PDB file of C-alpha atoms in Angstrom:
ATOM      1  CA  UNK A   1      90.892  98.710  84.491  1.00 58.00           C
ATOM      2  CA  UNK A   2      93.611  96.107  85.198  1.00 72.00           C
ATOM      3  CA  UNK A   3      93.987  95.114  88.520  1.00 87.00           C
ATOM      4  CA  UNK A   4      96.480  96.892  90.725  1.00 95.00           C
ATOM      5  CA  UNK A   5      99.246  95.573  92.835  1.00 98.00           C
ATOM      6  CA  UNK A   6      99.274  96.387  96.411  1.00 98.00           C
ATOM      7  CA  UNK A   7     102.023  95.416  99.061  1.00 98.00           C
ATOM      8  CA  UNK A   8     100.829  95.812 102.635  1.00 98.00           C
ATOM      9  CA  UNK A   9     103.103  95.363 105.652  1.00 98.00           C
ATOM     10  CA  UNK A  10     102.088  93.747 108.538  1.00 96.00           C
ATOM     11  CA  UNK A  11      98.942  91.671 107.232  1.00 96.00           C
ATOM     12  CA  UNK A  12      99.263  88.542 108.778  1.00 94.00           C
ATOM     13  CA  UNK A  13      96.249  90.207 111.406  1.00 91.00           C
ATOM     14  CA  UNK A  14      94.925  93.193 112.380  1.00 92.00           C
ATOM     15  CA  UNK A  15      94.216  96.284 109.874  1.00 94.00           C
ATOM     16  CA  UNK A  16      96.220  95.120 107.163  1.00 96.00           C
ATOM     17  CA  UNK A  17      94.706  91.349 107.051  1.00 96.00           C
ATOM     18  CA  UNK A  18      91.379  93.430 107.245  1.00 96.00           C
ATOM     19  CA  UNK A  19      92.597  95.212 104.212  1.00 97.00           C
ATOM     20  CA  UNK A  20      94.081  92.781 102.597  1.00 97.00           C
ATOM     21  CA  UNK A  21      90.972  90.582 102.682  1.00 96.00           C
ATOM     22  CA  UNK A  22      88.734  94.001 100.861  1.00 96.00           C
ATOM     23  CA  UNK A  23      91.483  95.105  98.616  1.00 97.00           C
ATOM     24  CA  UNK A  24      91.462  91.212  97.440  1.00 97.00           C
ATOM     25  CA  UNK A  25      87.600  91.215  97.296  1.00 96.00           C
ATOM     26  CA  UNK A  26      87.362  94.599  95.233  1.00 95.00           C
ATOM     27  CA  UNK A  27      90.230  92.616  92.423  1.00 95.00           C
ATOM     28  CA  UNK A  28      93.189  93.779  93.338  1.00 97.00           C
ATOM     29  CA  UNK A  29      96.282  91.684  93.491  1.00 97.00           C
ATOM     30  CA  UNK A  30      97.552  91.897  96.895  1.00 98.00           C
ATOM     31  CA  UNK A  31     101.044  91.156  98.369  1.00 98.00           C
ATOM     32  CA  UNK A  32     100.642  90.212 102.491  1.00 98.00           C
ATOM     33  CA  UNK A  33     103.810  90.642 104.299  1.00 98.00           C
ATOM     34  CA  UNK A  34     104.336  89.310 107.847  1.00 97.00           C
ATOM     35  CA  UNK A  35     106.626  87.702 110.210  1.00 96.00           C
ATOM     36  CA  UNK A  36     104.520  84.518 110.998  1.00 96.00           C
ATOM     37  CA  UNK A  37     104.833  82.223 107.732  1.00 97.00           C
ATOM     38  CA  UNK A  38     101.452  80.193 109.332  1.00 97.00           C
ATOM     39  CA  UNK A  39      99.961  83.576 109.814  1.00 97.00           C
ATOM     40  CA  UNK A  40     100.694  85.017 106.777  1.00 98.00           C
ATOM     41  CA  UNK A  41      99.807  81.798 104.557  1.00 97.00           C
ATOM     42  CA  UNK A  42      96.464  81.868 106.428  1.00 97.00           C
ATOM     43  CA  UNK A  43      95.763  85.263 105.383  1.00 97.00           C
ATOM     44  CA  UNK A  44      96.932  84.404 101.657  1.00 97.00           C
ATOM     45  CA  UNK A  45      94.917  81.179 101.141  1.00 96.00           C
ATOM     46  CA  UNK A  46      91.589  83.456 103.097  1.00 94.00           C
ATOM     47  CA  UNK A  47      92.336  85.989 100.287  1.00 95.00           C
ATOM     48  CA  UNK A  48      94.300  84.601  97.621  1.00 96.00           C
ATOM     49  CA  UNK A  49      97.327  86.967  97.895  1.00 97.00           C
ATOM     50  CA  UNK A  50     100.872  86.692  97.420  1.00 98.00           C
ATOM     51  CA  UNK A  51     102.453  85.763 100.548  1.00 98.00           C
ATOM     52  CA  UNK A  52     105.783  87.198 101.753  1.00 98.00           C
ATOM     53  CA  UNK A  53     107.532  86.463 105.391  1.00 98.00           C
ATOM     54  CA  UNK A  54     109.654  89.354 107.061  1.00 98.00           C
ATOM     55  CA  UNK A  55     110.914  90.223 110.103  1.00 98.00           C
ATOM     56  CA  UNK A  56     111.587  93.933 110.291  1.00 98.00           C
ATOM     57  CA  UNK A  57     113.498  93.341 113.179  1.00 97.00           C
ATOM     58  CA  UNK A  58     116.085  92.253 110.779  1.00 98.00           C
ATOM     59  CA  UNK A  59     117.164  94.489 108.161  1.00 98.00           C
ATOM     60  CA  UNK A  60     118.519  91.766 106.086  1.00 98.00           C
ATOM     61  CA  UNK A  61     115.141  90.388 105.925  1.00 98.00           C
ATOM     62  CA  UNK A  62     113.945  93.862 104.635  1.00 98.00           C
ATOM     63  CA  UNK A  63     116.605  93.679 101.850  1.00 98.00           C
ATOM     64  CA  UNK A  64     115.370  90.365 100.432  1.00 98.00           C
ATOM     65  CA  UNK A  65     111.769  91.356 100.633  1.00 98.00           C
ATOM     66  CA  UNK A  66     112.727  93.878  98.848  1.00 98.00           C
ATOM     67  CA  UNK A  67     114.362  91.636  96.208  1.00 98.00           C
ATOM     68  CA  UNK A  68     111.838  89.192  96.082  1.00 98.00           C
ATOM     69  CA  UNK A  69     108.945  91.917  95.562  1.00 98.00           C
ATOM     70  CA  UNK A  70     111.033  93.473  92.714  1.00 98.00           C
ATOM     71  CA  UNK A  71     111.754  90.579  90.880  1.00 98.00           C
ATOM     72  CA  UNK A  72     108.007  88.994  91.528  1.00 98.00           C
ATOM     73  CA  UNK A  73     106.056  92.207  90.382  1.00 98.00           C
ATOM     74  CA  UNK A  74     106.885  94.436  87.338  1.00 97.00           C
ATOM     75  CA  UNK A  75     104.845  97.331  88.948  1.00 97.00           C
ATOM     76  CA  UNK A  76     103.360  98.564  92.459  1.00 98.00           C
ATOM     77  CA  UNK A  77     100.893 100.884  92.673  1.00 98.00           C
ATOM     78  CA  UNK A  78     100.560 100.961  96.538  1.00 98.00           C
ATOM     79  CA  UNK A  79     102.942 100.289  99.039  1.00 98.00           C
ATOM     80  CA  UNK A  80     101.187 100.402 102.756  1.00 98.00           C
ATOM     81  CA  UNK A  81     103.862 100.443 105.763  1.00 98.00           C
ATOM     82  CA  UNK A  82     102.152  99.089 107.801  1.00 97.00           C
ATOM     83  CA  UNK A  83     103.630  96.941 110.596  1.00 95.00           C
ATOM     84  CA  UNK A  84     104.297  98.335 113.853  1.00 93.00           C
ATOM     85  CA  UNK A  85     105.009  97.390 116.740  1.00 91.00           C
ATOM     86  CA  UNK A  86     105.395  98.740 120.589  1.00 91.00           C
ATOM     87  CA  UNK A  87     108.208  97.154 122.771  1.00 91.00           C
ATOM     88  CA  UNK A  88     107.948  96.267 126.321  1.00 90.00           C
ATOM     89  CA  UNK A  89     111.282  97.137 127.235  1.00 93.00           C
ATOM     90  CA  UNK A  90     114.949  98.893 125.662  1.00 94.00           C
ATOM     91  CA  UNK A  91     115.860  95.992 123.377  1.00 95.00           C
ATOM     92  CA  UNK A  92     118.582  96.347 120.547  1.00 97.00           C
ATOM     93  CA  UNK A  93     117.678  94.279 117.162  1.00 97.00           C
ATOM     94  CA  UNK A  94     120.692  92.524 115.541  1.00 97.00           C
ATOM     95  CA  UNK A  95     121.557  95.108 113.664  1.00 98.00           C
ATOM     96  CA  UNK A  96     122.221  97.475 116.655  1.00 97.00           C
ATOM     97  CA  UNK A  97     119.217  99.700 116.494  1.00 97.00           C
ATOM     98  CA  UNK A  98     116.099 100.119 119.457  1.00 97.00           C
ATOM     99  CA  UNK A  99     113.630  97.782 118.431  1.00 97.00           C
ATOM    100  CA  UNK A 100     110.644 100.468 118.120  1.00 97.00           C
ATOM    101  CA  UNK A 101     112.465 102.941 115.964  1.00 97.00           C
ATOM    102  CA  UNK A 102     113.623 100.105 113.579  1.00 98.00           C
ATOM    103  CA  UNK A 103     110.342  98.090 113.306  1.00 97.00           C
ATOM    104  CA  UNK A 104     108.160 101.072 112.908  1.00 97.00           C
ATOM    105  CA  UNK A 105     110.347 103.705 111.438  1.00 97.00           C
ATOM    106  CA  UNK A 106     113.928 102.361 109.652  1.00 98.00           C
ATOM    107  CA  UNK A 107     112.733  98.941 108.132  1.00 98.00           C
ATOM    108  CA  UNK A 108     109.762 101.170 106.302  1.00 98.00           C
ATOM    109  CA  UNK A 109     112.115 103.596 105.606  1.00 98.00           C
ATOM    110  CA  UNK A 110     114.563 101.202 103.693  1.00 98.00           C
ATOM    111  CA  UNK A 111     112.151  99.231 101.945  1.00 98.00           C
ATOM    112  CA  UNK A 112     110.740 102.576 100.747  1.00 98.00           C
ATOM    113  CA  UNK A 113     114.344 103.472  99.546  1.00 98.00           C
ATOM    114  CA  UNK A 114     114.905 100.267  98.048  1.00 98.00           C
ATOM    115  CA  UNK A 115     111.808  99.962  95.989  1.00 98.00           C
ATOM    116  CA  UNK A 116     111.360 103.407  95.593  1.00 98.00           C
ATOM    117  CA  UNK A 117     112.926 103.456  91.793  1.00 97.00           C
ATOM    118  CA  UNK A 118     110.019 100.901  91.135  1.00 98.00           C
ATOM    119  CA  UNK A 119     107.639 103.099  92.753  1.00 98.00           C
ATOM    120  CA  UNK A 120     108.016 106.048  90.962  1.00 98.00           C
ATOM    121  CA  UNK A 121     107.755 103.974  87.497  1.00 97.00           C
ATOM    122  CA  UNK A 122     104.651 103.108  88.873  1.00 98.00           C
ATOM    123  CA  UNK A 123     103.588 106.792  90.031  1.00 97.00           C
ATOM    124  CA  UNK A 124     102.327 104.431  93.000  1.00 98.00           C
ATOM    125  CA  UNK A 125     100.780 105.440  96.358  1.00 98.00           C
ATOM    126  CA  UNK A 126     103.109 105.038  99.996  1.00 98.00           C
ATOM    127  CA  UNK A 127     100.654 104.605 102.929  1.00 98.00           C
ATOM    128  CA  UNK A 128     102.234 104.900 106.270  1.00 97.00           C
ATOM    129  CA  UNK A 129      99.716 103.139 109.314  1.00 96.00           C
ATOM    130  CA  UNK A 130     101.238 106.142 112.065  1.00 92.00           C
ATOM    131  CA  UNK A 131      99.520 107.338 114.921  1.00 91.00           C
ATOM    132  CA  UNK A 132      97.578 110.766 116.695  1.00 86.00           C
ATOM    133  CA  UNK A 133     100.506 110.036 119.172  1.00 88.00           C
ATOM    134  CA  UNK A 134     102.894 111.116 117.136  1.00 87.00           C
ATOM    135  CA  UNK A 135     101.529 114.723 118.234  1.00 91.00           C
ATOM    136  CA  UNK A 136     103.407 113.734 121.358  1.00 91.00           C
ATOM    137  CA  UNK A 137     106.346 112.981 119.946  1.00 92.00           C
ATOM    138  CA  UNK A 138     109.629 114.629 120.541  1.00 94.00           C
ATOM    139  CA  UNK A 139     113.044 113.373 118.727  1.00 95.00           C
ATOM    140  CA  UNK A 140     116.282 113.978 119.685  1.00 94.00           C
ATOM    141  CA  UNK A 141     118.764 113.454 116.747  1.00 93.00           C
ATOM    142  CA  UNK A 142     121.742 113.147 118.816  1.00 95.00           C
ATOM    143  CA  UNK A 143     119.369 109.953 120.358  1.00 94.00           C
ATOM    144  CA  UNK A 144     116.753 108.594 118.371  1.00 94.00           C
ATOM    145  CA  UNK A 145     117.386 105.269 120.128  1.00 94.00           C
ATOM    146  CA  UNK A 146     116.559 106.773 123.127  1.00 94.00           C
ATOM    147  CA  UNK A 147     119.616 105.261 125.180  1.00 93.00           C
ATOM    148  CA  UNK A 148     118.445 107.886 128.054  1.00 93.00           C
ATOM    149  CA  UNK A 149     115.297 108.429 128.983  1.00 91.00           C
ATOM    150  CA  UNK A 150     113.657 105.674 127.177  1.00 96.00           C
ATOM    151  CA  UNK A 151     110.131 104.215 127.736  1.00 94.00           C
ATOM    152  CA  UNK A 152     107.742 102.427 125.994  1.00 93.00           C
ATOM    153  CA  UNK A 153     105.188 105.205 124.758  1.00 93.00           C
ATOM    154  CA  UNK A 154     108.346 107.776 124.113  1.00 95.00           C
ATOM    155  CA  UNK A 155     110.053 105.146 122.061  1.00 96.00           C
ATOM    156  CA  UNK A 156     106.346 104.842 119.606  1.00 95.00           C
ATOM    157  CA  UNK A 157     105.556 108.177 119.800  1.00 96.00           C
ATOM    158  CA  UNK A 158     108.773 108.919 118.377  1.00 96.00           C
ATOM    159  CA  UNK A 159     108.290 106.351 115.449  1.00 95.00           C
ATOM    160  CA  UNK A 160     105.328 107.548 114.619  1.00 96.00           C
ATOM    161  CA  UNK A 161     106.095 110.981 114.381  1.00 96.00           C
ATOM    162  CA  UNK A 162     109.102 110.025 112.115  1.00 96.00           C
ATOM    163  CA  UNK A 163     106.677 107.973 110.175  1.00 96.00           C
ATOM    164  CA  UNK A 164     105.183 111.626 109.379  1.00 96.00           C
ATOM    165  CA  UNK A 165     108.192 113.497 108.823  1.00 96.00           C
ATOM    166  CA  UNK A 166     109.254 110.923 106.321  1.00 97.00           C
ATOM    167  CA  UNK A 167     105.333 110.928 104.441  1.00 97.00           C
ATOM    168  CA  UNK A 168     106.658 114.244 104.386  1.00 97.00           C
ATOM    169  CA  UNK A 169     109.731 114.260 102.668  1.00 97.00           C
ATOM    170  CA  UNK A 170     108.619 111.881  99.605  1.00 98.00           C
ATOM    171  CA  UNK A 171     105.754 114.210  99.301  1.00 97.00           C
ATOM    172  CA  UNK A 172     108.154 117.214  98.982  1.00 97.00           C
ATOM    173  CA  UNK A 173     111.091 115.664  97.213  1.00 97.00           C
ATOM    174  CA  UNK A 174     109.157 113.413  94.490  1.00 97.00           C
ATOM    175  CA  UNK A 175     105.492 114.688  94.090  1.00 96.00           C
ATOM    176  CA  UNK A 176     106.749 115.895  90.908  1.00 96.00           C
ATOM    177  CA  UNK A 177     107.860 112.613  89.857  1.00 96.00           C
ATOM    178  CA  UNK A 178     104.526 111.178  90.342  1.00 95.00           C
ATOM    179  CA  UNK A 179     105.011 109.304  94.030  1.00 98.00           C
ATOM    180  CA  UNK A 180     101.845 110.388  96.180  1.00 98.00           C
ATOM    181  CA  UNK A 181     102.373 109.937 100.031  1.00 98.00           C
ATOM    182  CA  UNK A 182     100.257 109.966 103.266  1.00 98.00           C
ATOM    183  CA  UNK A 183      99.569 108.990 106.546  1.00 97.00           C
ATOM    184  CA  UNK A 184      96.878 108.120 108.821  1.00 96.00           C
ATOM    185  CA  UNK A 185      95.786 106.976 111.995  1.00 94.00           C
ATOM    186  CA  UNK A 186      93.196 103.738 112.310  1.00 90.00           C
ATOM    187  CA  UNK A 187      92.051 104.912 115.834  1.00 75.00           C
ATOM    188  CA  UNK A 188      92.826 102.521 118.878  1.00 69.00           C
ATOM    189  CA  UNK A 189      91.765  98.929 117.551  1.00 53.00           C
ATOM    190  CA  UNK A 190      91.513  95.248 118.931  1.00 58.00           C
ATOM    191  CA  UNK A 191      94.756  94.022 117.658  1.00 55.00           C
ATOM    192  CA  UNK A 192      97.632  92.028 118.899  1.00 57.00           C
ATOM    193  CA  UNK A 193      99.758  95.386 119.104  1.00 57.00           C
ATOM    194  CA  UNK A 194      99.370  95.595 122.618  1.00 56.00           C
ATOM    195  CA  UNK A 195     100.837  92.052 123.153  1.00 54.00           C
ATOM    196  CA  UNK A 196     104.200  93.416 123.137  1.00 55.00           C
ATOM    197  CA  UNK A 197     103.376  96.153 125.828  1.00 55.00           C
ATOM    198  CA  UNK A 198     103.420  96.117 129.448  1.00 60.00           C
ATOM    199  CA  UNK A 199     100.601  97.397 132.626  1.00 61.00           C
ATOM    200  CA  UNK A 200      98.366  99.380 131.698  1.00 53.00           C
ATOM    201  CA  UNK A 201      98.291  99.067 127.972  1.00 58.00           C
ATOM    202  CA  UNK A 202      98.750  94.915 127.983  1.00 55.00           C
ATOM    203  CA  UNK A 203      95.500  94.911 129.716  1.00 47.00           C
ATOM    204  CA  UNK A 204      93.456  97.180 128.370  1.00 47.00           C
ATOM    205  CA  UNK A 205      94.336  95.371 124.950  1.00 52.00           C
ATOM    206  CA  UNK A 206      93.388  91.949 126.551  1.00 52.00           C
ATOM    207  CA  UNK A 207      89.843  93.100 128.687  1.00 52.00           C
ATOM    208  CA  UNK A 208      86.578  92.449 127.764  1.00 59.00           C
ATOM    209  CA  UNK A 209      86.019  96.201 128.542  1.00 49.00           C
ATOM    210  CA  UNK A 210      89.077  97.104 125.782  1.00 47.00           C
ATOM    211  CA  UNK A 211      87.880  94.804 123.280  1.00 54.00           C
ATOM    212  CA  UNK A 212      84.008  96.765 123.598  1.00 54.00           C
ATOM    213  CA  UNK A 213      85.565 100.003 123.199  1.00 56.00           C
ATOM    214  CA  UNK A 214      88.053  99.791 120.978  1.00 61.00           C
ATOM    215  CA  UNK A 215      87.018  99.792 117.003  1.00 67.00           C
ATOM    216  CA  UNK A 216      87.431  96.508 115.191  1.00 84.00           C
ATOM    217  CA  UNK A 217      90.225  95.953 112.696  1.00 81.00           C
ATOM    218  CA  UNK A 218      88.005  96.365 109.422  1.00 86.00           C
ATOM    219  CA  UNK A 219      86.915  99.403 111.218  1.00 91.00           C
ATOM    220  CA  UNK A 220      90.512 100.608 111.541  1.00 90.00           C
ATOM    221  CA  UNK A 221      91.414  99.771 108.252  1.00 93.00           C
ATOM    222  CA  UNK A 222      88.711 102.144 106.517  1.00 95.00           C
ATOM    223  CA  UNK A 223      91.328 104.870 105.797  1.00 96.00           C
ATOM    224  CA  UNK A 224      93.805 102.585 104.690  1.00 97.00           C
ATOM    225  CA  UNK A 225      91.145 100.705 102.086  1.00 97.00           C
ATOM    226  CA  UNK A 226      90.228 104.446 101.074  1.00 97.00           C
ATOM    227  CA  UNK A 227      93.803 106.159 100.225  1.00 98.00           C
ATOM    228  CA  UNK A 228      94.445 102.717  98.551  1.00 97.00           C
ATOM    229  CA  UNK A 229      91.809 102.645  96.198  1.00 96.00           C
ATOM    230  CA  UNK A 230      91.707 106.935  95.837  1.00 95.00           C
ATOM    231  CA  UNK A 231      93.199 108.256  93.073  1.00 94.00           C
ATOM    232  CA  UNK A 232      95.240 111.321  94.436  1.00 95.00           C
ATOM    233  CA  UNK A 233      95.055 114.142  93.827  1.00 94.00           C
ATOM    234  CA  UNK A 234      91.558 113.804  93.433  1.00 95.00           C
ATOM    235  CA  UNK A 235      90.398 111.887  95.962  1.00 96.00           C
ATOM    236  CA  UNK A 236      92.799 112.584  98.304  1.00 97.00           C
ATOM    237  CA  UNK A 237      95.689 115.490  98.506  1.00 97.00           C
ATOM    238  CA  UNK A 238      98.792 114.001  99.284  1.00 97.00           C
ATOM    239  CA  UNK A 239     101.679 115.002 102.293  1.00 97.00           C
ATOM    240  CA  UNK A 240      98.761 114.723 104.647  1.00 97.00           C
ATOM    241  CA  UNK A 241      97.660 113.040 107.692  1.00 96.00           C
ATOM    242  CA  UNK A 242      94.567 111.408 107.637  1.00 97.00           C
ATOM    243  CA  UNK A 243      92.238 110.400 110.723  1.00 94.00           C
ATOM    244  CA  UNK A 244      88.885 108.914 109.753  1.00 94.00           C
ATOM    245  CA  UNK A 245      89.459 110.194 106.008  1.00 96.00           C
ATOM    246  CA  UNK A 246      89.788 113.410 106.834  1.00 94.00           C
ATOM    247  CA  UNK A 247      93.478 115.353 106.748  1.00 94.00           C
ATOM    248  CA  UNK A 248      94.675 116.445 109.908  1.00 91.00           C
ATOM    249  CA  UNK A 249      97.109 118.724 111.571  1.00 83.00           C
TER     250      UNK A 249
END
């Protein structure tokens, strides 16, 4: 079999280095997309991927990504949204949107859209990295920014759950075209995600006690590795939620 190619999000650390580093292992040619260029070359020299720098605070860096992994590969067979992020406090991005719902819900969503012609050629696989939070999750469409009532955990719960709805909606509007789509949830791991939170969360991210409890980023990146390599819809049924391989409610 030739070797796929797979574009993960957010794999300058964390899950989707960890990923990136066994997809890369296992032959696959991988595409590592971060906002740290010395991050993401570090990753791509550890692994020999591609390496691509975006900041999905920026939708214009979203478009040339976009143009850049179009004109670099002639097919993708996975594309993993993967980078997240949690904000600290109600912060607009340049382009006028809360930084939460942009980074982990529109800048997916648009470089979904704008590869998604591609994606279909390649009947490929879109992973979403969401979150069992999403269960707590409650949009309001007149306010997805969240201009009232906005704190930290409302503003990722709400991504997340998007990030669900939209698995969702490829899965219903181009199964039949061959697109398979899913979601899952690594489980609370060691990362830098809580560097951008506040209390609480900022220190359980940063204690020795957090760091023992929490699962490691390979760990975390299990179900990703899995619905990457699967072949759906026999290994895996697609429009579903995943935790720990298994679908979920």
């Amino acid at each position: 079999m030739s070797p796929r190619t797979i574009v993960i999000t957010g794999a300058s650390d964390g899950i989707g280095a960890a990923a990136a580093r066994r997809l890369a292992a296992a032959g696959d040619r991988v595409a590592v997309v971060g906002r740290n260029p010395r991050k993401v070359e570090a990753v791509a020299a550890d692994t020999g991927a591609d390496p691509f720098v975006a900041d999905f605070s920026r939708l214009g860096d979203v478009h040339r990504l976009a143009h850049q992994l179009s004109r670099t590969y002639e097919r993708i067979d996975v594309l993993a949204n993967n980078a997240g992020a949690i904000a600290h406090e109600h912060r607009l991005t340049e382009d006028g949107h809360e930084l939460t719902l942009q980074v982990n819900h529109l800048a997916p969503f648009l470089l979904t859209n704008l590869l998604l012609a591609k994606l279909v050629t390649s009947r490929a696989s879109v992973i979403a990295t969401s979150s069992a939070a999403a269960r707590v999750g409650r949009i309001d469409l007149a306010d997805p920014g969240l201009e009232k009532g906005w704190s930290m955990w409302h503003a990722y719960a709400d991504s997340k759950l998007m990030n669900l709805l939209f698995t969702r909606a490829l899965h219903r509007h181009h199964a039949l075209d061959g697109l398979s789509a899913a979601a899952f949830h690594p489980g609370v791991v060691a990362s830098s995600f809580g560097a951008g939170a506040t209390g609480a969360t900022r220190w359980f991210y940063s204690s020795r006690f957090g760091q023992r409890v929490m699962a490691t980023p390979d760990r975390g990146a299990d179900t990703l590795v899995w619905l990457a390599t699967g072949r759906p819809p026999r290994d895996w049924a697609p429009g579903n939620f995943f935790i720990k391989r298994r679908p979920h409610r």
